[in-house]
Amino acid sequence: MMNYQQTVDYLYQHLPMFTRVGAAALKNDLHNTLELCALLDNPQHKFKSIHIAGTNGKGSTSHMLAAVLQQAGYKTGLYTSPHLQDFRERIRVNGQLVPEEFVVEFTEQMQDAIAKIEPSFFELTVAMAFHYFALEQVDIAVIEVGLGGRLDSTNVITPELSVITNISYDHMHILGNTLPLIAAEKAGIIKPGVPVVIGETQQEVQPVFLEKAAAMQAPIHFADQEWLVQESKLSGSGLELGVVNKQQPEMKHIHLDLGGQYQEKNILSVLSALKILQLGGWEIPETAVQEGLSHVRKLTGLRGRWEVVSKHPLLVMDVGHNEAGIAEIMQQLRHTVYQKLHIVVGFVKDKAVDAVLPLFPVTASYYFCKAQIPRALDELTLMEMATAHGLKGHAYGTVQEALQAAKQHAHKEDLILVCGSFFVVAEAM
C-alpha cells in the first residue's frame, strides 16, 4: 500500500500531465475517460451537474455557483483544476477536500486499468471525481472544464445547465488560432435540450454559439443581455455590487467576498445560471444567493483570484495568465492605491508571452522567475523578451527567490503582485 504522498507522486510521475508537459499529455478523444468510467459503473450518470467552460473566469464562476448551491442546502460536488497546493483541491464536496484515503484506495483499485488504458493524469482525475461524487450521492456537482470543451475529459456528462464564461486567446496551438475556432471547441459542451448561459456577448463568436445551440435545440441565454452591473465598489478585499435584471428595474445588492473587478463579469453568468436553475425547480432562496456570494472563499476554498495575502507592503496573488486575464489584472491595478509596483512574474512556454508583455506597465520593477515544472519558460529568456518591451528587472531561478527579492526591495506603501501562471502563484503561496 502506498501512502497519500506516494500515491500523488505516482500519479504525477506515471501519467502524462498537461500542466507539467503541455500538449503531449492531451488525448484528442473521450475514449479513455469513457473506458475508465465504464469500469466504475458509469458514475457520470449518477448525479446531476452543471458544466462550466470558458477561457477566463470559469474557476471563479464554478466556485460562486457551488457556494450558493451549498448555502441553499444542496450537497454540492465541485471539480476544478489545476490545484494550487494540494491535489485534493480539485475534488470537493460542500467545500471539504476529498479524503486522502479515498485518493489512495482509488489509485490502488485502478492500477491495472492505468496499465491497460494508459490515461492522462487529467482523465484519471476526472474519473476519480465522478466516482467520488456518485459514492457521496451529491445532489449536484459543478464541473469545470479543463481545456477547451468538446474533447475535454469532463464532456461525458449530460448536465442540467451549461455555462461558457467568455472566449479569448489561450492554448491556440490546441484549440485553434481564431476566436471562432476556440469558441467552437468550447461550444462542444452544449447538449441537446440543455440550457446554456454565455457570459459575454462577443460579436466575433456569438454566431458560433447561436448556431450550435439551435442545432442542439438548447435554450441559450447571454448573461450580459439579462443583467447589468450598475454600481460597483471595492470594499475591504471584496466587492459591493448593485445589479439589475433588465426585465425588472429593482436593484439587487450583492456583497461578493472576492476582490478583482473582473468578477463583475462572472457574477452575471452566475445570476443567469441561478435563475435557470430556479425556474427548473431548484429551491435557491435569495438569502442563499446573498450568503453564498458573500462567503465564497470560506464555503469553497477558492484562492488565487486577486488574493490579498498581506499588507504593508500589499502582497497580491492572481492566477491570471493569458492575454485577457492579464488585461483584467492591469485594469484592477488602476483601482488600487500604492506607491511603487513590484511584479513577480513567470510564464509557461506555450503561452503567447509576446502578446501579453505589452500589457505590463514599464514603470514597475520586475522579478522574472521560473516555476519548477518542465513546461515553465526559462527566466533569462523571459527577461530578454520583457526587456524588448521596455520592462526592467532581474531574473531569479525560483519563484521563492524572486518573491524574497521583491519583499526586500518593497517599502510599506508599495504593492507586490505575483502573476503569470498558476504554478508561479502556487509556489509563491
XYZ file of C-alpha atoms in Angstrom:
429
model
C 0.000 0.000 0.000
C 1.242 3.483 -0.848
C 0.576 6.397 1.490
C -1.080 9.590 0.233
C 2.138 11.401 -0.721
C 3.473 8.326 -2.565
C 0.137 7.998 -4.376
C 0.166 11.585 -5.585
C 3.828 11.262 -6.636
C 2.911 8.098 -8.533
C 0.080 9.923 -10.365
C 2.385 12.827 -11.296
C 5.216 10.589 -12.451
C 3.339 7.844 -14.265
C 0.598 9.753 -16.022
C 1.230 12.405 -18.658
C 0.189 15.719 -17.163
C -0.706 18.697 -19.353
C 0.090 21.255 -16.674
C 3.646 19.933 -16.462
C 4.496 18.828 -20.022
C 1.908 20.585 -22.197
C 0.137 19.327 -25.317
C 1.960 15.968 -25.318
C -0.310 14.890 -22.435
C -3.573 15.533 -24.296
C -5.679 12.788 -25.864
C -7.903 14.096 -28.629
C -10.946 11.975 -27.882
C -13.103 10.901 -24.934
C -12.316 7.207 -25.340
C -10.092 6.778 -22.247
C -12.443 8.703 -19.977
C -15.404 6.622 -21.128
C -13.426 3.408 -20.630
C -12.382 4.418 -17.093
C -15.959 5.441 -16.246
C -17.310 2.131 -17.614
C -15.030 0.245 -15.183
C -16.546 2.321 -12.360
C -20.135 1.567 -13.432
C -20.537 4.950 -15.190
C -20.638 7.317 -12.203
C -21.109 10.326 -14.544
C -24.791 9.327 -14.939
C -25.459 9.058 -11.192
C -25.516 12.721 -10.174
C -26.878 15.974 -11.556
C -24.345 18.518 -12.748
C -23.567 21.971 -14.125
C -20.818 22.146 -16.756
C -18.644 25.271 -16.995
C -16.269 26.194 -19.830
C -14.652 29.435 -20.992
C -11.225 30.989 -21.388
C -11.214 33.055 -18.173
C -13.443 33.125 -15.122
C -14.605 29.524 -15.222
C -12.913 28.735 -11.894
C -14.412 31.738 -10.094
C -17.835 31.091 -11.662
C -17.712 27.419 -10.616
C -16.837 28.294 -7.026
C -19.541 31.003 -6.804
C -22.240 28.633 -8.059
C -21.070 25.876 -5.718
C -21.122 28.297 -2.760
C -24.727 29.344 -3.467
C -25.973 25.764 -4.019
C -24.251 24.666 -0.822
C -25.819 27.574 1.064
C -29.235 26.573 -0.349
C -28.824 23.223 1.424
C -27.791 21.035 -1.512
C -24.957 18.540 -1.110
C -22.656 20.029 -3.728
C -19.690 18.492 -5.513
C -17.058 20.775 -7.082
C -14.444 19.650 -9.603
C -11.844 22.222 -10.708
C -8.261 22.330 -11.971
C -5.378 22.839 -11.627
C -4.757 22.854 -7.881
C -2.546 25.347 -6.071
C -1.181 23.464 -3.066
C -2.805 20.077 -2.604
C -4.046 17.706 -5.309
C -7.283 17.250 -3.310
C -8.371 20.845 -4.013
C -9.606 19.516 -7.376
C -12.340 17.388 -5.794
C -14.563 18.760 -3.019
C -17.968 18.080 -1.522
C -19.532 21.022 0.339
C -16.114 22.674 0.337
C -14.385 19.707 2.012
C -11.414 18.189 0.204
C -11.712 14.573 -0.938
C -10.152 12.416 1.852
C -6.549 11.260 1.371
C -7.635 7.620 1.958
C -10.061 7.862 -0.960
C -7.318 9.071 -3.328
C -5.037 6.210 -2.177
C -7.708 3.494 -2.430
C -8.989 4.694 -5.804
C -5.474 4.740 -7.276
C -4.743 1.232 -5.909
C -8.042 -0.046 -7.302
C -7.322 1.434 -10.753
C -3.708 0.278 -11.170
C -4.499 -2.483 -13.666
C -6.723 -0.118 -15.618
C -3.977 2.526 -15.609
C -1.515 -0.007 -17.055
C -4.005 -1.122 -19.713
C -5.675 2.164 -20.716
C -2.669 4.488 -20.139
C -4.850 7.500 -19.295
C -3.532 11.014 -18.828
C -3.379 12.494 -15.326
C -6.465 14.593 -16.101
C -8.507 11.668 -17.451
C -7.864 9.646 -14.304
C -8.628 12.647 -12.058
C -11.979 13.204 -13.802
C -12.916 9.534 -13.309
C -11.856 9.792 -9.653
C -14.009 12.886 -9.108
C -17.084 11.396 -10.774
C -16.708 8.163 -8.804
C -16.421 10.127 -5.560
C -19.465 12.307 -6.313
C -21.530 9.217 -7.139
C -20.483 7.447 -3.908
C -21.180 10.605 -1.886
C -24.603 10.871 -3.570
C -24.232 14.602 -4.154
C -27.404 16.482 -5.113
C -25.483 18.362 -7.796
C -21.870 18.782 -8.897
C -20.313 21.838 -10.514
C -17.813 20.575 -13.097
C -15.185 22.908 -14.546
C -13.803 22.033 -17.982
C -10.038 21.501 -18.037
C -9.242 22.754 -21.523
C -11.498 23.570 -24.469
C -14.757 21.674 -24.120
C -15.636 19.366 -26.984
C -12.820 16.884 -26.324
C -12.268 17.674 -22.652
C -12.493 14.597 -20.404
C -15.288 16.221 -18.400
C -17.501 16.252 -21.507
C -19.010 12.833 -20.747
C -21.737 14.311 -18.535
C -25.209 15.482 -19.511
C -25.680 18.466 -17.225
C -28.768 20.380 -16.075
C -27.117 23.504 -17.439
C -24.006 24.509 -19.398
C -22.130 27.786 -18.878
C -19.485 29.333 -21.160
C -17.970 32.381 -19.485
C -16.094 34.068 -22.350
C -13.721 33.449 -25.232
C -10.234 34.874 -25.601
C -6.860 33.711 -26.850
C -5.330 30.816 -24.904
C -3.984 27.375 -25.862
C -4.161 28.352 -29.553
C -1.808 25.519 -30.535
C -4.530 23.119 -29.374
C -7.855 24.927 -29.763
C -7.218 26.925 -32.938
C -5.837 30.394 -33.594
C -9.021 32.380 -34.208
C -11.727 33.241 -31.668
C -14.486 31.444 -33.667
C -12.367 28.249 -33.749
C -11.746 28.472 -29.983
C -15.470 29.182 -29.424
C -16.431 26.120 -31.490
C -14.343 23.930 -29.163
C -15.961 25.465 -26.071
C -19.427 25.155 -27.660
C -18.796 21.408 -27.694
C -20.263 21.245 -24.169
C -23.717 22.367 -25.405
C -26.002 19.320 -25.141
C -29.378 18.536 -26.759
C -32.157 20.415 -24.967
C -29.879 21.574 -22.112
C -29.991 25.349 -21.493
C -26.716 27.221 -21.938
C -25.564 30.533 -20.453
C -22.976 32.538 -22.396
C -21.297 35.067 -20.084
C -20.301 37.727 -22.603
C -21.844 38.754 -25.908
C -18.823 38.906 -28.214
C -19.628 39.848 -31.784
C -16.996 37.616 -33.305
C -18.174 34.428 -31.596
C -21.879 34.986 -30.918
C -22.923 33.296 -34.220
C -20.930 30.161 -33.262
C -22.938 29.773 -30.049
C -26.296 30.648 -31.632
C -25.753 28.101 -34.395
C -24.647 25.306 -32.054
C -27.499 25.979 -29.590
C -30.018 25.966 -32.466
C -28.633 22.654 -33.783
C -28.934 21.173 -30.283
C -32.331 22.796 -29.581
C -30.708 24.171 -26.424
C -32.236 27.353 -24.951
C -29.477 29.995 -24.992
C -29.058 32.966 -22.638
C -26.472 35.748 -22.871
C -25.885 36.824 -19.269
C -24.797 40.368 -20.135
C -28.059 40.858 -22.051
C -30.072 39.786 -18.976
C -28.189 41.611 -16.218
C -26.385 44.895 -15.745
C -23.911 45.930 -13.034
C -24.971 49.478 -12.150
C -22.877 50.033 -9.049
C -19.549 48.560 -8.105
C -17.056 49.473 -5.448
C -14.196 47.729 -3.739
C -14.838 47.124 -0.060
C -12.104 45.523 2.005
C -10.975 42.523 -0.001
C -14.355 42.156 -1.730
C -16.828 43.956 -3.976
C -20.118 45.729 -3.267
C -22.290 45.372 -6.365
C -25.634 46.772 -7.439
C -27.035 44.536 -10.176
C -30.237 44.984 -12.185
C -32.154 42.381 -14.153
C -33.088 44.081 -17.431
C -36.654 42.696 -17.119
C -37.176 44.054 -13.589
C -35.984 47.528 -12.587
C -35.387 46.609 -8.932
C -31.720 46.609 -7.892
C -30.137 43.568 -6.264
C -27.360 44.422 -3.786
C -24.618 41.834 -3.601
C -21.594 41.690 -1.368
C -19.016 39.421 -3.007
C -16.037 38.311 -0.896
C -13.807 38.084 -3.972
C -11.728 41.115 -4.930
C -10.943 41.877 -8.550
C -13.358 43.941 -10.595
C -13.214 41.302 -13.298
C -15.597 39.333 -11.045
C -18.353 41.722 -12.236
C -18.458 39.745 -15.495
C -18.539 36.377 -13.733
C -21.347 37.427 -11.399
C -23.650 37.948 -14.410
C -23.080 34.342 -15.565
C -23.774 33.151 -12.029
C -27.045 35.120 -11.747
C -28.318 33.890 -15.132
C -27.396 30.310 -14.214
C -29.179 30.542 -10.847
C -32.317 31.945 -12.486
C -32.467 28.989 -14.891
C -31.987 26.526 -12.029
C -34.730 28.252 -10.004
C -37.124 28.093 -12.975
C -36.192 24.417 -13.323
C -37.423 23.673 -9.821
C -34.251 24.041 -7.754
C -35.028 25.777 -4.470
C -32.499 28.566 -4.194
C -33.836 31.354 -1.958
C -32.463 34.901 -2.245
C -30.853 34.528 1.204
C -28.775 31.594 -0.112
C -27.647 33.703 -3.082
C -26.601 36.577 -0.788
C -24.951 34.366 1.839
C -23.246 32.128 -0.702
C -21.732 35.011 -2.654
C -20.519 36.815 0.440
C -18.679 33.675 1.674
C -17.303 32.042 -1.491
C -13.784 31.656 -0.101
C -14.940 30.146 3.181
C -17.523 27.818 1.607
C -15.426 26.527 -1.293
C -11.782 27.262 -0.519
C -11.247 29.395 -3.639
C -7.815 31.048 -3.743
C -5.576 32.996 -6.088
C -8.106 35.454 -7.521
C -6.796 38.951 -6.665
C -5.955 37.444 -3.296
C -4.568 39.904 -0.761
C -2.021 37.833 1.157
C -0.622 40.597 3.383
C -0.476 44.366 3.825
C 2.407 46.872 4.226
C 3.604 46.172 1.617
C 0.415 44.995 -0.060
C 1.043 41.491 -1.460
C -1.487 40.282 -4.046
C -1.526 36.970 -5.925
C -3.579 36.318 -9.047
C -3.556 33.250 -11.287
C -4.409 35.318 -14.411
C -2.085 34.018 -17.124
C -3.336 34.775 -20.639
C -3.899 37.995 -22.572
C -7.439 38.640 -21.308
C -6.577 37.550 -17.755
C -3.545 39.833 -17.532
C -5.537 42.724 -19.063
C -8.080 42.344 -16.224
C -5.311 42.396 -13.607
C -3.845 45.571 -15.128
C -7.320 47.113 -15.046
C -7.543 46.217 -11.345
C -4.193 47.914 -10.654
C -5.741 51.197 -11.806
C -8.209 50.934 -8.911
C -5.506 50.164 -6.355
C -3.588 52.703 -4.302
C 0.160 52.117 -3.895
C 3.451 53.970 -4.269
C 5.664 51.661 -6.281
C 4.795 48.456 -8.084
C 6.875 45.267 -7.896
C 5.829 42.391 -10.174
C 6.952 38.797 -9.624
C 6.170 37.073 -12.910
C 6.774 33.812 -14.751
C 5.038 32.054 -17.634
C 4.786 28.633 -19.223
C 6.414 28.097 -22.621
C 3.245 27.597 -24.642
C 1.630 30.926 -23.749
C 1.662 33.809 -26.240
C 4.057 35.709 -23.991
C 4.876 38.324 -26.634
C 1.191 39.293 -26.794
C 0.970 39.599 -23.009
C 4.147 41.555 -22.200
C 2.988 44.842 -23.810
C 0.120 44.910 -21.282
C 2.510 45.300 -18.338
C 3.460 48.791 -17.048
C 7.010 49.923 -17.852
C 7.171 51.823 -14.551
C 7.137 48.667 -12.379
C 10.175 46.741 -11.105
C 10.217 43.145 -12.358
C 11.360 39.910 -10.769
C 11.369 37.337 -13.571
C 11.208 33.752 -12.372
C 10.526 30.180 -13.361
C 8.175 27.682 -11.697
C 9.684 24.264 -11.058
C 7.893 22.408 -13.850
C 9.232 21.231 -17.244
C 6.754 23.459 -19.084
C 7.983 26.682 -17.440
C 9.606 29.373 -19.569
C 13.263 29.969 -18.652
C 13.632 33.106 -16.515
C 16.511 34.513 -18.599
C 14.554 34.036 -21.824
C 11.600 35.800 -20.203
C 13.796 38.676 -19.033
C 15.179 39.063 -22.556
C 11.669 39.139 -24.070
C 10.468 41.572 -21.404
C 13.436 43.904 -21.908
C 12.472 44.176 -25.582
C 9.112 45.551 -24.344
C 10.803 48.092 -22.058
C 10.245 46.140 -18.814
C 13.174 46.314 -16.408
C 14.142 43.871 -13.708
C 16.240 40.887 -12.699
C 15.934 37.136 -13.257
C 15.673 34.574 -10.449
C 15.946 30.788 -10.730
C 12.982 30.149 -8.431
C 9.716 31.835 -7.509
C 10.749 31.952 -3.843
C 13.985 33.840 -4.609
C 12.061 36.325 -6.767
C 9.438 36.873 -4.074
C 12.106 37.326 -1.366
C 13.892 39.912 -3.517
C 10.619 41.787 -4.122
C 9.900 41.815 -0.377
C 13.390 43.165 0.364
C 13.015 45.992 -2.162
C 9.426 46.959 -1.361
C 8.531 49.764 1.053
C 5.443 49.737 3.296
C 3.233 51.643 0.853
C 4.268 49.563 -2.187
C 2.417 46.770 -3.973
C 3.908 43.368 -4.814
C 1.932 41.486 -7.468
C 2.558 37.784 -8.203
C 1.071 36.575 -11.513
C 1.680 34.963 -14.925
C 0.873 31.335 -14.165
C -0.978 29.075 -11.740
C 2.356 27.444 -10.913
C 4.116 30.690 -10.050
C 1.265 31.575 -7.662
C 1.267 28.049 -6.190
C 4.993 28.227 -5.443
C 4.703 31.764 -4.063
C 1.990 30.542 -1.670
